[in-house]
Structure formats: C-alpha cells, structure tokens
Short mmCIF file of C-alpha atoms and ligand atoms in Angstrom, two decimals:
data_model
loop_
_atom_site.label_atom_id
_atom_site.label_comp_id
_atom_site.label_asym_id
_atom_site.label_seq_id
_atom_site.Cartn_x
_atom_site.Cartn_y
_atom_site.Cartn_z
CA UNK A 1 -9.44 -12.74 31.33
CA UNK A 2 -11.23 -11.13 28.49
CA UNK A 3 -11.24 -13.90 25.13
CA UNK A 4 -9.97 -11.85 22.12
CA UNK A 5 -12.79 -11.40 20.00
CA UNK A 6 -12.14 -11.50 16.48
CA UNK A 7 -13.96 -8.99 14.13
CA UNK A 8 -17.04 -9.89 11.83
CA UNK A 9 -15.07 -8.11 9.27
CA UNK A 10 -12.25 -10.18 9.44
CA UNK A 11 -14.54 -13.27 7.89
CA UNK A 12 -15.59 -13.16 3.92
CA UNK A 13 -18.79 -14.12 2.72
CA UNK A 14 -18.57 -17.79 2.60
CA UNK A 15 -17.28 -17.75 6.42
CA UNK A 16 -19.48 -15.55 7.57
CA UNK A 17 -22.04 -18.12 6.07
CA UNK A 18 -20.47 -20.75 7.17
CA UNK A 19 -20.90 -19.20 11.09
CA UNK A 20 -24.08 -17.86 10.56
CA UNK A 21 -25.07 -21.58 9.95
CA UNK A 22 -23.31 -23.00 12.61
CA UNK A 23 -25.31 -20.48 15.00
CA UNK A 24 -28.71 -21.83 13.73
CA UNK A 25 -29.18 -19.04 10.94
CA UNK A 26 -30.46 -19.36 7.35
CA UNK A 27 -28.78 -18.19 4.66
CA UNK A 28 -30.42 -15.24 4.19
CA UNK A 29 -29.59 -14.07 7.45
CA UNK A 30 -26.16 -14.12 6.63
CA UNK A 31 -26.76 -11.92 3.35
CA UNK A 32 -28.62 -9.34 5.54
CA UNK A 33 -26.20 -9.39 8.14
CA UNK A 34 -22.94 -8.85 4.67
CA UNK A 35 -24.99 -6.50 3.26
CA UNK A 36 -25.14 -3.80 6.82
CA UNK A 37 -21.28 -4.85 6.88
CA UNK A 38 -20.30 -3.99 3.63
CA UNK A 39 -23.08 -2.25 1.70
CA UNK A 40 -23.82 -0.08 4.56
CA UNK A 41 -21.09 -0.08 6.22
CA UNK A 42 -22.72 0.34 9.95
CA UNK A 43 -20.45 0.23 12.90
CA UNK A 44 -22.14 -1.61 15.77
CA UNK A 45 -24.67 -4.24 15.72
CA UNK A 46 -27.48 -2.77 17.12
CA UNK A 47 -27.70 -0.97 13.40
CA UNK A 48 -28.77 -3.89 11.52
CA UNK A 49 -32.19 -3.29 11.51
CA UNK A 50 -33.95 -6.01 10.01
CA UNK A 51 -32.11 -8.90 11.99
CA UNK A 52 -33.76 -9.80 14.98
CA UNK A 53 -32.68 -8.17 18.42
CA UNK A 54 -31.55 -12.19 20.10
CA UNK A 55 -29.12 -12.11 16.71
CA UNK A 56 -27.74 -8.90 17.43
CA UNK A 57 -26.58 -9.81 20.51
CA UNK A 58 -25.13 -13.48 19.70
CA UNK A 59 -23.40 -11.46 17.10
CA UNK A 60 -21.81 -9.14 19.23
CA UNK A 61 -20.88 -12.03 21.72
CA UNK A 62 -19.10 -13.93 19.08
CA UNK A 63 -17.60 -11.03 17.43
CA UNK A 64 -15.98 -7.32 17.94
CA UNK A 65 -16.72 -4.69 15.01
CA UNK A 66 -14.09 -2.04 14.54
CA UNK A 67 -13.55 0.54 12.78
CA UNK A 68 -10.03 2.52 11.73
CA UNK A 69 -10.46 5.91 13.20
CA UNK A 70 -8.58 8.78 12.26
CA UNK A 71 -6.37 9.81 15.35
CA UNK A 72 -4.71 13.00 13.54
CA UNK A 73 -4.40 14.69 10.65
CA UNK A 74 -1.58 17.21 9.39
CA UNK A 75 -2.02 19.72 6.44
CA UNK A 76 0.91 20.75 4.13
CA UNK A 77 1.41 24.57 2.26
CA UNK A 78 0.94 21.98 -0.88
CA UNK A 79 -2.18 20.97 -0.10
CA UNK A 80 -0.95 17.05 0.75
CA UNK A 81 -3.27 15.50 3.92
CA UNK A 82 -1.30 13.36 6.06
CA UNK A 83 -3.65 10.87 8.91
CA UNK A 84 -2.34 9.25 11.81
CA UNK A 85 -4.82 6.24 12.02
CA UNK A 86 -5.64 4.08 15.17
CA UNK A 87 -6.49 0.38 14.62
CA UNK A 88 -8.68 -1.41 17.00
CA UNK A 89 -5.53 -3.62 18.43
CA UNK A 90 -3.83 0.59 18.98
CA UNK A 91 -1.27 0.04 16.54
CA UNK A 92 -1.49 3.17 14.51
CA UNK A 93 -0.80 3.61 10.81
CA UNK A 94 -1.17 6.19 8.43
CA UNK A 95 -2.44 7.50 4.96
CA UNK A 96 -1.95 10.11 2.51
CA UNK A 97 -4.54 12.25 0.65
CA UNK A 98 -1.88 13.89 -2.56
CA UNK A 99 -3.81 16.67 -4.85
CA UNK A 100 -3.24 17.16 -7.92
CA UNK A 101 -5.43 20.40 -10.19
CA UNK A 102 -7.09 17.11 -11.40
CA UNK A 103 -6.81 13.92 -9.26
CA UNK A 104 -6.37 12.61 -5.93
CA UNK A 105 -4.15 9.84 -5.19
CA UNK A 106 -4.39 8.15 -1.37
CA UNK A 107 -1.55 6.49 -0.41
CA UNK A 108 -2.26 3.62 2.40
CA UNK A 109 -0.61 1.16 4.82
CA UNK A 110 -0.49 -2.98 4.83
CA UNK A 111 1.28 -3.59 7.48
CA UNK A 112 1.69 -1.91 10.97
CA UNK A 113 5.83 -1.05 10.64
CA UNK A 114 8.07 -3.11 8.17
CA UNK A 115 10.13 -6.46 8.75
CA UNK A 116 12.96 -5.38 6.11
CA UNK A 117 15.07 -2.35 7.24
CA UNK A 118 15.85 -0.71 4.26
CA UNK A 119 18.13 2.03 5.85
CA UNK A 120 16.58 5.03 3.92
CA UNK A 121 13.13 4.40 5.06
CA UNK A 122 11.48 5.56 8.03
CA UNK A 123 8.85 2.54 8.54
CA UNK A 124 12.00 0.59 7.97
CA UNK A 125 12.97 1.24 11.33
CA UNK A 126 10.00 0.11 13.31
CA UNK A 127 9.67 -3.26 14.08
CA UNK A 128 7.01 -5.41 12.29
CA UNK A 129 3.56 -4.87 14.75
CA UNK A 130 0.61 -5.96 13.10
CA UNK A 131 -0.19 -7.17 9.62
CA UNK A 132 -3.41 -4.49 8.42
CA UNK A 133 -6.78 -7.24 7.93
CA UNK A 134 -7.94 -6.72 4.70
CA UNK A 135 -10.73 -4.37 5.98
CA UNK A 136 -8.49 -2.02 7.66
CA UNK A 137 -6.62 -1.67 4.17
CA UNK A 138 -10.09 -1.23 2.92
CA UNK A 139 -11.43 1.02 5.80
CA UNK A 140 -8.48 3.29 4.86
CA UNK A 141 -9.52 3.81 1.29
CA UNK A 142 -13.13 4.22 2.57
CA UNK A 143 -12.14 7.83 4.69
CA UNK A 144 -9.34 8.81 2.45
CA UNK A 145 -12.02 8.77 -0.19
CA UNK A 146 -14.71 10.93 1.74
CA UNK A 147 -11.97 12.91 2.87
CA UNK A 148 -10.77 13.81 -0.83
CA UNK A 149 -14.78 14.55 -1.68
CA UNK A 150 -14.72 16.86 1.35
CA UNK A 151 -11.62 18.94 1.19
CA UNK A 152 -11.10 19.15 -2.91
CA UNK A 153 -14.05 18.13 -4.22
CA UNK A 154 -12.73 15.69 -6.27
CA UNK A 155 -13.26 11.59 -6.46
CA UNK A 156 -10.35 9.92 -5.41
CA UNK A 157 -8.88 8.58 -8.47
CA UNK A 158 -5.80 6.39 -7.83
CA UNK A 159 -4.73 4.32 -4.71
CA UNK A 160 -0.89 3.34 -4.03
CA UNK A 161 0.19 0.98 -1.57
CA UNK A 162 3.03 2.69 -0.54
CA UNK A 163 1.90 3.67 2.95
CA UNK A 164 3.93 1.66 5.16
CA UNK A 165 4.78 -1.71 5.34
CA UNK A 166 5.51 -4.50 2.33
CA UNK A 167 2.25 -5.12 1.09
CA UNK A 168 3.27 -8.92 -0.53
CA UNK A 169 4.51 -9.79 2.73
CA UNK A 170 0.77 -9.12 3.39
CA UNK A 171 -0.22 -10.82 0.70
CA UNK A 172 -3.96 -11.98 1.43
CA UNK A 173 -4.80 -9.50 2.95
CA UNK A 174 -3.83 -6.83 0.47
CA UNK A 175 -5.65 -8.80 -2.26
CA UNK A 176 -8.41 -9.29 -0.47
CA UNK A 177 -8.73 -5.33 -0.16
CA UNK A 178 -8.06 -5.17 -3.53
CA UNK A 179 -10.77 -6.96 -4.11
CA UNK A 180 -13.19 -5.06 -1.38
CA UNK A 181 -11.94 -1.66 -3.42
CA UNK A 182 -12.36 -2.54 -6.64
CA UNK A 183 -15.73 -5.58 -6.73
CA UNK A 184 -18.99 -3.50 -7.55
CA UNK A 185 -20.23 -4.33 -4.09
CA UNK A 186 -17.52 -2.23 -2.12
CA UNK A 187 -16.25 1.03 -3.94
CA UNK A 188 -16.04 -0.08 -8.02
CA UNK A 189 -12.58 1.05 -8.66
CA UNK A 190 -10.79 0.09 -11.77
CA UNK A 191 -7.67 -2.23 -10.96
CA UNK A 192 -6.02 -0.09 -13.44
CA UNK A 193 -6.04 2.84 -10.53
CA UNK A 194 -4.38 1.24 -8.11
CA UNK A 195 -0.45 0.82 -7.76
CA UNK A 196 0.97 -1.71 -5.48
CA UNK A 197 4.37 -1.64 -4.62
CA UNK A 198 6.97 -4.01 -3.59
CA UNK A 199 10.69 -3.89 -2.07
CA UNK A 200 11.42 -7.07 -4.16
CA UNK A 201 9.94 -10.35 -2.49
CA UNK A 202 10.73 -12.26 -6.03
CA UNK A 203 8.92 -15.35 -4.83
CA UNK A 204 5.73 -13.51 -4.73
CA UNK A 205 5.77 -11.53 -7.79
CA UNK A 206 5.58 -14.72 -8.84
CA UNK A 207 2.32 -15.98 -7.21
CA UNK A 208 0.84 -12.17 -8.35
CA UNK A 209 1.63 -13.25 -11.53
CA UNK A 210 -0.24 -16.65 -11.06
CA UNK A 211 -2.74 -14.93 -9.94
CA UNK A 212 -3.62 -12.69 -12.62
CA UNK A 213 -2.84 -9.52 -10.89
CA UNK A 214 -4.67 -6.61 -13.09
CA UNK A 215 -3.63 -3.97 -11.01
CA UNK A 216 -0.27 -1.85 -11.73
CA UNK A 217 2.29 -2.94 -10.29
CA UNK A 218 5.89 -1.22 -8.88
CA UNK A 219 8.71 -2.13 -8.19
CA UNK A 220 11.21 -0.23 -5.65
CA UNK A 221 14.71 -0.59 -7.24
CA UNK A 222 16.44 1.96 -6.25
CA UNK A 223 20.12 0.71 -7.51
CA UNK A 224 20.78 -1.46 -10.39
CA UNK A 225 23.84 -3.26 -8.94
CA UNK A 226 23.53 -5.36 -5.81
CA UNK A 227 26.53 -4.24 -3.99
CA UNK A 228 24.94 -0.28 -3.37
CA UNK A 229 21.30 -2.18 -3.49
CA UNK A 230 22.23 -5.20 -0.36
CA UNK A 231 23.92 -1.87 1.50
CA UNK A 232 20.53 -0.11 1.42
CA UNK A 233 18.01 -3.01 1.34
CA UNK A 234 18.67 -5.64 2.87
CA UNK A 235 16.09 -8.07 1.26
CA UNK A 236 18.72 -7.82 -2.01
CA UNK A 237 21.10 -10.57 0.31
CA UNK A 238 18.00 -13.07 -0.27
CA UNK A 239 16.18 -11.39 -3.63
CA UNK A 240 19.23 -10.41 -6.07
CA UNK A 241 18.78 -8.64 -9.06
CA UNK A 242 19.16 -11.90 -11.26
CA UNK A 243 16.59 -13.49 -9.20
CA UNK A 244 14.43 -10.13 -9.66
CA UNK A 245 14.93 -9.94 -13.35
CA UNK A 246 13.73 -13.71 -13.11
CA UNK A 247 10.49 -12.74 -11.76
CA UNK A 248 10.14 -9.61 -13.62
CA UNK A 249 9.99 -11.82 -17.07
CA UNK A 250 7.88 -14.28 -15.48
CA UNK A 251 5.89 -11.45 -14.17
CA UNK A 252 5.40 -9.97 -17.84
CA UNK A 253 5.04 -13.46 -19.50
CA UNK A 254 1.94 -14.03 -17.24
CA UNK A 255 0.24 -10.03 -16.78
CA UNK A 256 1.83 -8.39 -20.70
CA UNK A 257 1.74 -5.40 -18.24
CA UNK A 258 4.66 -2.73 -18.35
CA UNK A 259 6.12 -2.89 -14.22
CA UNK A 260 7.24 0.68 -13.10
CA UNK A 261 10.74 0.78 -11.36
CA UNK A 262 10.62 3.31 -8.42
CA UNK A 263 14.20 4.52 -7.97
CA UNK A 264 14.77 7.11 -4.78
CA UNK A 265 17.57 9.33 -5.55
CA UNK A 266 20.06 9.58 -3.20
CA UNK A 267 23.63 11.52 -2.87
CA UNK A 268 26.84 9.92 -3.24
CA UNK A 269 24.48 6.64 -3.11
CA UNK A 270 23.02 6.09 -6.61
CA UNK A 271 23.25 9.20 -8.54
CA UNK A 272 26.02 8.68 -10.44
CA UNK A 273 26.08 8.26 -14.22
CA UNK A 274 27.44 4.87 -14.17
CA UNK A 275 24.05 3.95 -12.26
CA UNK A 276 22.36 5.48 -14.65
CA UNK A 277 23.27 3.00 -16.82
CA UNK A 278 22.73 0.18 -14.36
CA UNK A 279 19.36 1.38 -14.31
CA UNK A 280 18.72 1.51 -17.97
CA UNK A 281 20.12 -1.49 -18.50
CA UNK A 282 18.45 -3.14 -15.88
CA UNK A 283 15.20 -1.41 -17.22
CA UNK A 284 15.33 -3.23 -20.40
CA UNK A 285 14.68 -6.90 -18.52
CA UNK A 286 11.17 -6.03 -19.48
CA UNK A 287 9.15 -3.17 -20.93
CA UNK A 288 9.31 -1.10 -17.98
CA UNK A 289 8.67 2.57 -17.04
CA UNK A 290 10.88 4.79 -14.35
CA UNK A 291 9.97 7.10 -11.65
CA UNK A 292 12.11 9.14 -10.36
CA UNK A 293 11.66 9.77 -6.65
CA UNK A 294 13.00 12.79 -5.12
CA UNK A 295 14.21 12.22 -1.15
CA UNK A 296 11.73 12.86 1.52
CA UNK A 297 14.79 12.99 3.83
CA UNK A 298 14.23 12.73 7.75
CA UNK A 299 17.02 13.06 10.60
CA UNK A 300 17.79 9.95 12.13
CA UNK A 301 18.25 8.42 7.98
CA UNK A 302 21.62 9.72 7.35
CA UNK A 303 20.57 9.81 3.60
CA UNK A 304 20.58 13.29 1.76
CA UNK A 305 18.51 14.16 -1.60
CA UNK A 306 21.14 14.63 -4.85
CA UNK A 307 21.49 17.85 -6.05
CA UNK A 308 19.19 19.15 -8.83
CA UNK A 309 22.67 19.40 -10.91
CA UNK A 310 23.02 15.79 -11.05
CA UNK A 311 19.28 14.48 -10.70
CA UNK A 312 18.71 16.92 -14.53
CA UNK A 313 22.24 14.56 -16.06
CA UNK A 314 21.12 11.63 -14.21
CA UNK A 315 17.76 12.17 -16.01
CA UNK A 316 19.01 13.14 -19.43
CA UNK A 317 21.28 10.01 -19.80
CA UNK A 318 18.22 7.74 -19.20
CA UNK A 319 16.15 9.80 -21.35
CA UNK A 320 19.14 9.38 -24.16
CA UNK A 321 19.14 5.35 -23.34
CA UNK A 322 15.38 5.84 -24.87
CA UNK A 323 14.06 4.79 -21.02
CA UNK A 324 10.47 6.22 -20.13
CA UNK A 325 11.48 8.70 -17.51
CA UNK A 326 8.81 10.11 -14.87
CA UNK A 327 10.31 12.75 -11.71
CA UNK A 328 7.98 12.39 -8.59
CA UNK A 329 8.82 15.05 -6.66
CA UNK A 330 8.32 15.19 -3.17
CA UNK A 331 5.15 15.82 -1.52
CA UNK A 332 4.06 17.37 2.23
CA UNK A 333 7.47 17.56 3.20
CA UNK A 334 6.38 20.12 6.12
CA UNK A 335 4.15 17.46 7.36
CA UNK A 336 6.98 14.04 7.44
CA UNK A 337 5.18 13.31 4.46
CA UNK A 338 7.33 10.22 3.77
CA UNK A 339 6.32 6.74 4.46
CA UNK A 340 6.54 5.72 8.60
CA UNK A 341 7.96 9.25 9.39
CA UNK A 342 5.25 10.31 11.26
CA UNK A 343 4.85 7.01 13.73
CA UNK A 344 8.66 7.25 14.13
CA UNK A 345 7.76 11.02 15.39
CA UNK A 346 5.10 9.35 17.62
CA UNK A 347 7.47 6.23 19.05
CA UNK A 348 10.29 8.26 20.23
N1 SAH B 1 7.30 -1.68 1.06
C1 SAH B 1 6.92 -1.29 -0.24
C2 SAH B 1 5.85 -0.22 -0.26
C3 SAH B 1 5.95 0.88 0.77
S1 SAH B 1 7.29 1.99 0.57
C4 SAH B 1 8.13 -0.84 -1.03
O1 SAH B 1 9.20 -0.75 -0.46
O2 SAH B 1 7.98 -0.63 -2.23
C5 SAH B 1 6.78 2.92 -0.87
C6 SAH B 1 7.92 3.63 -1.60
O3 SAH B 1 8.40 4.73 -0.83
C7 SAH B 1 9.11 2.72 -1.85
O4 SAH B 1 9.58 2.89 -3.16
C8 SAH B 1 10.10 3.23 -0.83
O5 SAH B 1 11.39 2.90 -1.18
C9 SAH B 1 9.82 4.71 -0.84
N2 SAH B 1 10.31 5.46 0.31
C10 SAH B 1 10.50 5.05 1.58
N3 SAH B 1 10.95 6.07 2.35
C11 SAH B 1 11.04 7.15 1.55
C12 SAH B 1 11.44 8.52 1.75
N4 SAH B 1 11.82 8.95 2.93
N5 SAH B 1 11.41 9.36 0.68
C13 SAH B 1 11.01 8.93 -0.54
N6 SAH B 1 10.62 7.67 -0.79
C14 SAH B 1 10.64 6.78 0.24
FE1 SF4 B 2 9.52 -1.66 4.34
FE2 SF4 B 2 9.12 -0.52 1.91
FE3 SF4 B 2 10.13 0.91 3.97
FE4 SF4 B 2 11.62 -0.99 2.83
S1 SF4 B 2 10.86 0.89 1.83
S2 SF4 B 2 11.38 -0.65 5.05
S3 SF4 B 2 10.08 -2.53 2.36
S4 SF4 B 2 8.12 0.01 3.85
#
C-alpha cells in the first residue's frame, strides 16, 4: 500500500524546522527550502536550486507537494469568472473572480462541501468532504489573483470567504491563510480587504474575537426571528439569536469593528415588513451594516428571489429605521454563480 504522504505545505515554519532538524539539516536549510515554498512558490522539488540533490530527494520521500489546479472555468455576459478547482486529495472546489469598473473581488472556498444544510444553499447540500489546508485557501487567492491581472487588468482588491463551506468550522486553517495572504512574505494584503463570513458558530466568533481578528467580518442572518431562521438554517437550533447577539457584543467589545449582516432575500420567506423590523431591530445589537443579497436561485432549492416590488419597501423601511442599507445584486447567474452550485452540477 502506498503511505499517504502529507504535503511540505501543510507544515509552517517552525515545523518545517523542526523536520528539517530531525533529518540532519541546519537551520538554514530549512529557510532555503521556506523560501522556494513560499517566496517562490515552485511546484516540485527538483526546483530548489541551491539545496543539494540527496535533500531533494529525502524531501520528496517524506513529503508530496501539490498544487490546486484549475479544472474549469465558466465566463458570464457580466464579466463574473467562475473556476472549478481540483485539490490534490480530487475533491474539487471552486472560486469566483467578480469585476467591478474598479475592483476585483475573489470569492474562495474553506471547506470541500458544508456540514450545516442550510436549505437555500447549494454547498449546503453536499456532504462535508475535506476541510481546504491553509495553503489550498491560499493557493486559491494566488490564481484568482493572476487571473484578475490577466483578464481585467486590475489587482485583485478584496477577498471574501464566501466560496463554499463555513470557514470557522475551519478555523486554523482559514487563519492561517489569512495570515499567508496578508504577512509581507506571501501576497501583503491589508486585513481590511478581506471579508470572512460565517453562518453563526457563536462559540467561535468568540475565539475571533480573542484573537484579535482585524479582518471584516460577516455575518449571514438572513431572518431576525428564530422560528423562519431554525426552518432555513439549521445551526439556529444550537446558535439562537440571543446567543448570537451574545457574541456579536462580545465580538465588538473585543475588535470596535462594525460586523456586516448578510441577509438573502427570499419570497414568502423573509421579505415581509414585519422582518424588516426584526432585522433592524436585531441590527441595533451592535453598530452593524446590511447587505442585501439578491437570490442566486437554483432548481433543486425550492427557494424563489422576492419581487423587486417588495425588495424597494423592504429596503425603504430599513432605510427609514436609520439602518446602513447595501443591495448586492446577483452576479454570473448564467454561470451557477452561487456558492456550491456548480459541484452540485458536477455530483449529480
Ligand atoms: N458558510 C459561510 C460562508 C459561505 S456562504 C456562510 O454561510 O456565511 C456565503 C454567503 O452566500 C452566505 O451569506 C450564504 O448564505 C450565501 N448564499 C448561499 N447560497 C446562496 C445563493 N444561492 N444565492 C445567494 N446567496 C447565497
Ligand atoms: Fe454552509 Fe454557508 Fe452554505 Fe450554510 S450558507 S450550507 S453554512 S456554505
């Protein structure tokens, strides 16, 4: 039987250290051998060319070295980039290049499906696979961001982790990336670029909190009461809105950063103006913003976008309530756009 190797890239710098040492290496091996991995990003080991030839091969005894490849790419009429990407177990995940006449934002995957069914949500109905290592959260960033230089000739300027899976049910992994993204050795983002966004895992808003988190940070709401919220996502049963509001204030006691609420209009679901309210009230917990997410519906969700009737009164009460409003409309629609629609196409 072949062993399952694990990947260099799947060590930071202390263990890579740490097994360089253990392997007879001196420390400045190790740095050589970080630097081809991260500064120069090579992808095999025969590339490193000032460690020795004997090294090279220990090296690719001991370990694989993988890259995420792109396995497909669609193009919308709105100039959206959707790729299909293979990871080196074959689980396959994908990204989002979305242009704007001045920025491009890449949306990217944590996790390989989604443990937590929310019934509107296409990745919701895969199974969990694979939690994404922090350098195939990273490697994603890396092609999205050549990929923006090549086809609009513009840097990418914001990242969202809103790709699929629940990226604080990844949690080391996706701060690790952050990391990778934003340290001066990998790609010297600001934190203040990149969005991550959570279902509602209250427990580790928390520990994001504790941890400083300087990144923006998102929260999917999507109803303000917990009977319609439990009905479409099911991680309400264990993470209530009391219990959210809980960590929200902890949240802002910790960060002082404004959280945006992400609410996905749906009809007949939570476009009333009695959730209106809900929402406005429920915005007030902290100084929050709202963005309103039109429906990027798909067949097998049963859910169907409001009409623009009541997404403009839906809108204008929570403007009136004095909430900060933002409408996202929907993006690549032609091209399944929407988070885990694609790999749904590809699994039936
Ligand atoms: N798991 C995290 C991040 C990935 S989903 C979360 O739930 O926040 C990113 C966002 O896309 C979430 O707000 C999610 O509710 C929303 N979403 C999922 N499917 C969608 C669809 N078909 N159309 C529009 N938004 C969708
Ligand atoms: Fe998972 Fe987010 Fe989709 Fe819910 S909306 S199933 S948490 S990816």
């Amino acid at each position: 039987m072949v062993k399952k190797q694990i990947d260099i890239r799947a060590l930071d710098a202390e263990e890579l250290q740490q097994k360089l040492l253990e392997m007879g290496e001196k420390k400045f091996r190790a740095n050589q051998v970080y630097d081809w991995l991260w500064k120069k990003h090579i992808s095999s080991f025969d590339e490193m060319l000032n460690v020795p030839k004997s090294l090279r091969e220990r090296l690719s005894e001991a370990f694989s070295l993988s890259k995420v490849q792109i396995e497909d790419v669609q193009v919308s009429n709105d100039g959206t980039r959707k790729y299909a990407f293979k990871l080196a177990g074959g689980q396959q995940v994908e990204g989002v290049l979305i242009p704007t006449p001045s920025r491009v934002t890449a949306c990217i995957s944590s996790q390989a499906g989604c443990s937590l069914d929310c019934t509107f949500c296409a990745t919701g109905l895969l199974d969990l696979k694979h939690n994404l290592y922090a350098y195939e959260i990273y490697d994603q960033v890396a092609i999205l961001r050549a990929e923006a230089e090549k086809h609009y000739e513009l840097p990418l300027s914001n990242i969202v982790y809103m790709g699929m899976g629940e990226p604080l049910l990844n949690y080391r992994n996706v701060m690790r990336s952050v990391e990778m993204v934003t340290s001066p050795e990998g790609l010297g983002m600001s934190p203040k670029r990149i969005t991550v966004s959570t279902s509602g895992v209250a427990k580790m808003i928390r520990r994001l909190a504790d941890d400083g988190a300087r990144f923006e940070f998102a929260l999917s709401l999507h109803a303000a009461n917990d009977e319609t919220r439990s009905r479409i996502m099911p991680i309400n049963d264990s993470n209530n809105l009391e219990t959210l509001k809980e960590a929200l204030r902890y949240f802002y006691e910790k960060t002082n950063t404004r959280v945006t609420l992400e609410y996905c209009i749906f009809k007949d679901v939570n476009d009333s103006l009695q959730a209106a309210k809900e929402l406005a009230d429920f915005s007030r917990t902290i100084p929050t913003k709202v963005n309103i997410i039109e429906y990027n519906p798909f067949p097998e969700s049963g859910f169907v976008n409001t009409t623009r009737k009541r997404m403009d009164a839906f809108i204008e009460y929570l403007e009136k309530e004095k909430v900060i409003v933002n409408v996202r409309r929907s993006r690549g629609r032609d091209i399944d756009g929407g988070c885990g629609q694609l790999a749904l196409r590809h699994t039936k």
